[in-house]
Coordinates of N, CA, C and O in Angstrom, one line a residue:
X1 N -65.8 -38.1 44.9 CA -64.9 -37.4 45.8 C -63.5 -37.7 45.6 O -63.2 -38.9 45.4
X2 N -62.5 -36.8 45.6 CA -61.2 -37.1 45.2 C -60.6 -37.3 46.6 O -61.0 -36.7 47.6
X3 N -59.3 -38.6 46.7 CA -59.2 -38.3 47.2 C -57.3 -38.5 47.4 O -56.7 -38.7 46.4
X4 N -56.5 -38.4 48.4 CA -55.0 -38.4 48.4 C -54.8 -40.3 49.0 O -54.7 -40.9 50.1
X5 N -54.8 -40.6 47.8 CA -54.5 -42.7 47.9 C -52.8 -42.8 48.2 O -52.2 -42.6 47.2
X6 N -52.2 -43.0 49.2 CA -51.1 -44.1 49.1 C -51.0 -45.0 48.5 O -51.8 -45.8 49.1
X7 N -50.3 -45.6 47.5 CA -50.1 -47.3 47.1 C -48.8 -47.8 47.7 O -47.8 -47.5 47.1
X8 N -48.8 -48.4 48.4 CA -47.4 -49.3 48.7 C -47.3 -50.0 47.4 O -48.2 -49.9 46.6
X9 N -46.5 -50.7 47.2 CA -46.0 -51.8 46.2 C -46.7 -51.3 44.8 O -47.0 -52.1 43.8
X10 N -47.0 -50.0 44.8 CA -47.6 -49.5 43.4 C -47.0 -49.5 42.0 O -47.5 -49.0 41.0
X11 N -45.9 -50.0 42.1 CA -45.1 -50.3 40.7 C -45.2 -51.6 40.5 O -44.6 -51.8 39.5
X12 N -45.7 -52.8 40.9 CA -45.4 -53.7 40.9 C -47.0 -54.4 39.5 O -47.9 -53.7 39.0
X13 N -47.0 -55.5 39.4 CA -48.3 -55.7 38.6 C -49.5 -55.1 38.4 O -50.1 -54.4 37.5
X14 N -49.8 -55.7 39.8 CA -51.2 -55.5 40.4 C -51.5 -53.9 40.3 O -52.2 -53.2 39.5
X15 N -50.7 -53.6 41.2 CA -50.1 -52.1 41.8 C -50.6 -51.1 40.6 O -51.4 -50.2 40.8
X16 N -49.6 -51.5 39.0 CA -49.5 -50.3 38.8 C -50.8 -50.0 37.7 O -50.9 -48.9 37.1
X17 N -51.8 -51.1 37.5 CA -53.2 -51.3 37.1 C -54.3 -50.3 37.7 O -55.2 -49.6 37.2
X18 N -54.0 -50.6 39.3 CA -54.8 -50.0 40.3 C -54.7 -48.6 40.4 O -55.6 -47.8 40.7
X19 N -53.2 -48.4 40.1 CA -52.3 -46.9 40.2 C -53.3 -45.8 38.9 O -53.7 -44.6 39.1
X20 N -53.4 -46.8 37.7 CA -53.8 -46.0 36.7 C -55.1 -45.8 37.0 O -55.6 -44.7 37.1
X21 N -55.8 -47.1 37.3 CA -57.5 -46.5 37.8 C -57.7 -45.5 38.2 O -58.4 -44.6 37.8
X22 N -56.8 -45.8 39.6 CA -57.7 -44.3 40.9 C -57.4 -43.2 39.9 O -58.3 -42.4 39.9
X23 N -55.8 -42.8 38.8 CA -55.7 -41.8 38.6 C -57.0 -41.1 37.6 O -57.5 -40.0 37.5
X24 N -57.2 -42.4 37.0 CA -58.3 -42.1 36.0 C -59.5 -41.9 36.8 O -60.4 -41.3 36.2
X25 N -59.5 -42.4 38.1 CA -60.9 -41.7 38.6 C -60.7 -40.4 39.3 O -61.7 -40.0 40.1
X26 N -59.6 -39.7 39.2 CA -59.9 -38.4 39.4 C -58.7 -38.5 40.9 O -58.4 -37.5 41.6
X27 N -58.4 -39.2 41.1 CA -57.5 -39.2 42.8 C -56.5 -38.8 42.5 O -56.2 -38.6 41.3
X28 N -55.7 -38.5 43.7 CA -54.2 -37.8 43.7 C -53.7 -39.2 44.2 O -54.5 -39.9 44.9
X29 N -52.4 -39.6 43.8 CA -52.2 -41.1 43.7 C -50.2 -40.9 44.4 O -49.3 -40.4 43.7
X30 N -50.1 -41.3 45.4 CA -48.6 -41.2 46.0 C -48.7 -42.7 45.9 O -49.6 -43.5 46.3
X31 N -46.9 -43.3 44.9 CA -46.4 -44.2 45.1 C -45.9 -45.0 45.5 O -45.5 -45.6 44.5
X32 N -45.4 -45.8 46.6 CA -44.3 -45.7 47.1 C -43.8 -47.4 47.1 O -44.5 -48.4 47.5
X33 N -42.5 -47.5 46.4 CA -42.1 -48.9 46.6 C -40.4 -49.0 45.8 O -39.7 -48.4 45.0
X34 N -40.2 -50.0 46.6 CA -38.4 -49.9 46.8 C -37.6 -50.4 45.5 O -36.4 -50.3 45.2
X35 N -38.9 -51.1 44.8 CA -39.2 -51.5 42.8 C -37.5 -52.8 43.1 O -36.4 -52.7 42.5
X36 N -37.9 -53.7 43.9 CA -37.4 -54.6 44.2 C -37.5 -55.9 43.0 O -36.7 -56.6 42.4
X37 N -39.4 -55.7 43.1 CA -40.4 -56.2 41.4 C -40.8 -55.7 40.9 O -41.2 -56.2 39.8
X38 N -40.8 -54.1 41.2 CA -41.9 -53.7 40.5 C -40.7 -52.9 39.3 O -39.5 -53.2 39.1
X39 N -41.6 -51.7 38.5 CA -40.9 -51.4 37.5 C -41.3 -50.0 37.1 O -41.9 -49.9 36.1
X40 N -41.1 -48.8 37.9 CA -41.5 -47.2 37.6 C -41.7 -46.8 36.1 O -42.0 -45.8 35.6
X41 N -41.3 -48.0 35.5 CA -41.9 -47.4 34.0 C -42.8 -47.3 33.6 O -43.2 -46.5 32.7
X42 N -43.6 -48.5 34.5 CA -44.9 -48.6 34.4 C -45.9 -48.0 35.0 O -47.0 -48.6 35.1
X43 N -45.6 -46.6 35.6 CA -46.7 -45.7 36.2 C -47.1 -44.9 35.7 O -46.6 -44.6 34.7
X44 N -48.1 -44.3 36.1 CA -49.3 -43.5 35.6 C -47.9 -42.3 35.7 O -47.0 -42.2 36.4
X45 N -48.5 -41.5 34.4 CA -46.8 -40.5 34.8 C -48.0 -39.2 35.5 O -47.5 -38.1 35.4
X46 N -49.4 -39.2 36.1 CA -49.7 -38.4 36.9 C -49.9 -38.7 38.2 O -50.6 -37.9 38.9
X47 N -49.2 -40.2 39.2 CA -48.9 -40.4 40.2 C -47.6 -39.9 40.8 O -46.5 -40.1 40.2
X48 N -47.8 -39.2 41.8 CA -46.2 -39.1 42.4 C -45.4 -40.5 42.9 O -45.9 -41.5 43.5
X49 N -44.0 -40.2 42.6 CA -43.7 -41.7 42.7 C -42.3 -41.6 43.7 O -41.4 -40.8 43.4
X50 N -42.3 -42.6 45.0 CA -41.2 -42.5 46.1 C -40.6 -43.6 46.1 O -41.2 -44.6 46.5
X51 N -39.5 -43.5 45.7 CA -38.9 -45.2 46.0 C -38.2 -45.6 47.1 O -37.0 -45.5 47.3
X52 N -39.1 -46.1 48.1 CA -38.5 -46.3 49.6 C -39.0 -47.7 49.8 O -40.0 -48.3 49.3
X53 N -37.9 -48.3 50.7 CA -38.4 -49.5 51.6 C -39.1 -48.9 52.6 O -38.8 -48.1 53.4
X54 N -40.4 -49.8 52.4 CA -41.3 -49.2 53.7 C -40.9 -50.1 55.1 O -41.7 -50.1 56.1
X55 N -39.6 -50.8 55.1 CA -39.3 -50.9 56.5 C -38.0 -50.5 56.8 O -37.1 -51.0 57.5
X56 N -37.9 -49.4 55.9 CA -36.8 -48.4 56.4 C -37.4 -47.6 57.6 O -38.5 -47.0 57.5
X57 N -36.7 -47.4 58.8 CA -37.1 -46.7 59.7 C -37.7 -45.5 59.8 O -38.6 -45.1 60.6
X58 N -37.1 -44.3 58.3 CA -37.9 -43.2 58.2 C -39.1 -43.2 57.4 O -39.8 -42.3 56.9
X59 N -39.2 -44.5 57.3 CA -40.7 -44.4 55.7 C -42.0 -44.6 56.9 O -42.8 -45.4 56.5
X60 N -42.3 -44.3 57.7 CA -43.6 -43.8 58.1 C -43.8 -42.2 58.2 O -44.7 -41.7 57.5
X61 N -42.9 -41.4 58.8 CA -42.8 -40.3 58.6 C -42.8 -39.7 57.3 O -43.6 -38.7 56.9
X62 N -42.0 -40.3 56.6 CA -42.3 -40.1 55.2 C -43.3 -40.2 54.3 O -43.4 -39.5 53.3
X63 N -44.1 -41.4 54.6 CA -45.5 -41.8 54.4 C -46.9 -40.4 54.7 O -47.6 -39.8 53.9
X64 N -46.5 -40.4 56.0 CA -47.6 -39.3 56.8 C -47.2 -38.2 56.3 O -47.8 -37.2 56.6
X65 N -46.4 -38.0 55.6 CA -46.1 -36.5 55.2 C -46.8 -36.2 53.7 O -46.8 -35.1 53.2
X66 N -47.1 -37.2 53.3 CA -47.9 -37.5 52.4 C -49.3 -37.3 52.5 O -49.8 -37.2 51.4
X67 N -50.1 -37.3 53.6 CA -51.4 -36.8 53.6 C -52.5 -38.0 53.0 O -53.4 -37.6 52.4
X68 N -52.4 -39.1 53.2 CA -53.4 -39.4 52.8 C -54.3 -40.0 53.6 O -54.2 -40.4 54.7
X69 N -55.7 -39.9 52.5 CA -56.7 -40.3 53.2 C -56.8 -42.0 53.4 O -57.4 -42.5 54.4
X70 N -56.3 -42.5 52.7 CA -56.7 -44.0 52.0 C -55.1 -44.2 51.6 O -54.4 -43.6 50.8
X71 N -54.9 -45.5 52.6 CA -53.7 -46.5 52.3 C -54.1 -47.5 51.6 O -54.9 -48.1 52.3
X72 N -53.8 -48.0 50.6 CA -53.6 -48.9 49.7 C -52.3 -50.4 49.7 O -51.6 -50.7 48.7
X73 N -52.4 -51.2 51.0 CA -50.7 -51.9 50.6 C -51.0 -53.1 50.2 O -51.8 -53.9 50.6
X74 N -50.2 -53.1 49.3 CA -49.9 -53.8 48.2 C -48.4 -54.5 48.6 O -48.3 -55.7 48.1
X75 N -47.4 -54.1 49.2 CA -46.1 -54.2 49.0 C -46.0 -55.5 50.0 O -46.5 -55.6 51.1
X76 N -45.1 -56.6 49.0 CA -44.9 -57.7 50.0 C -43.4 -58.7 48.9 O -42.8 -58.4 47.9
X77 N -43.3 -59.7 49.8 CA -42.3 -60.2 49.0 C -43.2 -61.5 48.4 O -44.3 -61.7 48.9
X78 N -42.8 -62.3 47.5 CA -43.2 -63.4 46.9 C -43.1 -64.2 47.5 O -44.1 -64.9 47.6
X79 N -41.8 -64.9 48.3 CA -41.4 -65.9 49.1 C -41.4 -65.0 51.0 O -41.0 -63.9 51.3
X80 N -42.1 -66.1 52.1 CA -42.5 -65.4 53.2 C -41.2 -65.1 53.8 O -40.8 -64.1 54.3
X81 N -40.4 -66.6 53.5 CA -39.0 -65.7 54.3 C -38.4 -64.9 54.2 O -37.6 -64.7 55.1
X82 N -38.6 -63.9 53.3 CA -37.9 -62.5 52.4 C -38.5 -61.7 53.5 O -37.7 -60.9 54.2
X83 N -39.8 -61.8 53.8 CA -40.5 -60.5 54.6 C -40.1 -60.4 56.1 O -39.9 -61.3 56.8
X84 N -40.1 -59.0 56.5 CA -39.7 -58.4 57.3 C -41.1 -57.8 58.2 O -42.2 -57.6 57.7
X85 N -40.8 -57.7 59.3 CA -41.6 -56.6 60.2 C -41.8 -55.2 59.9 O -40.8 -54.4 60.0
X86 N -42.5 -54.9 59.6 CA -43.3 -53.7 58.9 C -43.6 -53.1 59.8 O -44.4 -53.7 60.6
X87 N -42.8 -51.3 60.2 CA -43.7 -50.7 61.1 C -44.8 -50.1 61.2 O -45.4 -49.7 62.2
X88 N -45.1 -49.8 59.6 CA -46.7 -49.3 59.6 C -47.2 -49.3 59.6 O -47.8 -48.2 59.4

């Protein structure tokens, strides 16, 4: 069943491994990350790709306008004190 996957932090290692899978299994694949680590060169070039901080105030809206079925987050910082309250 196909389906519309969000990846938060989907440019990033992990992220953009996972990114190629789902694409390869047939999903519609939205990206979204602020490529703080990560690196958009390394994406599947059949995911759509959004470069937002997801604790920018409009990135839920922005998120949901996206339609997906299945969130995927991935997005975090390496050291804890970097991270922020996430409103999503």
């Amino acid at each position: 069943m196909q389906e519309n996957i969000l990846v938060t932090g989907g440019a990033g290692l992990i992220g953009a491994h996972l990114v190629r899978y789902l694409c390869n299994c047939g999903h519609r694949v939205v990206v979204v990350d602020d490529l703080s680590n990560g690196d958009a060169g390394t994406l599947d070039e059949r995911c759509r790709f959004i470069e937002l901080d997801v604790t920018h105030t409009d990135a839920p809206k922005i998120m949901a306008n996206t339609k997906p079925t299945l969130v995927m987050h991935l997005c975090a910082h390496a050291y804890e004190g970097l991270s922020q309250f996430c409103p999503v």
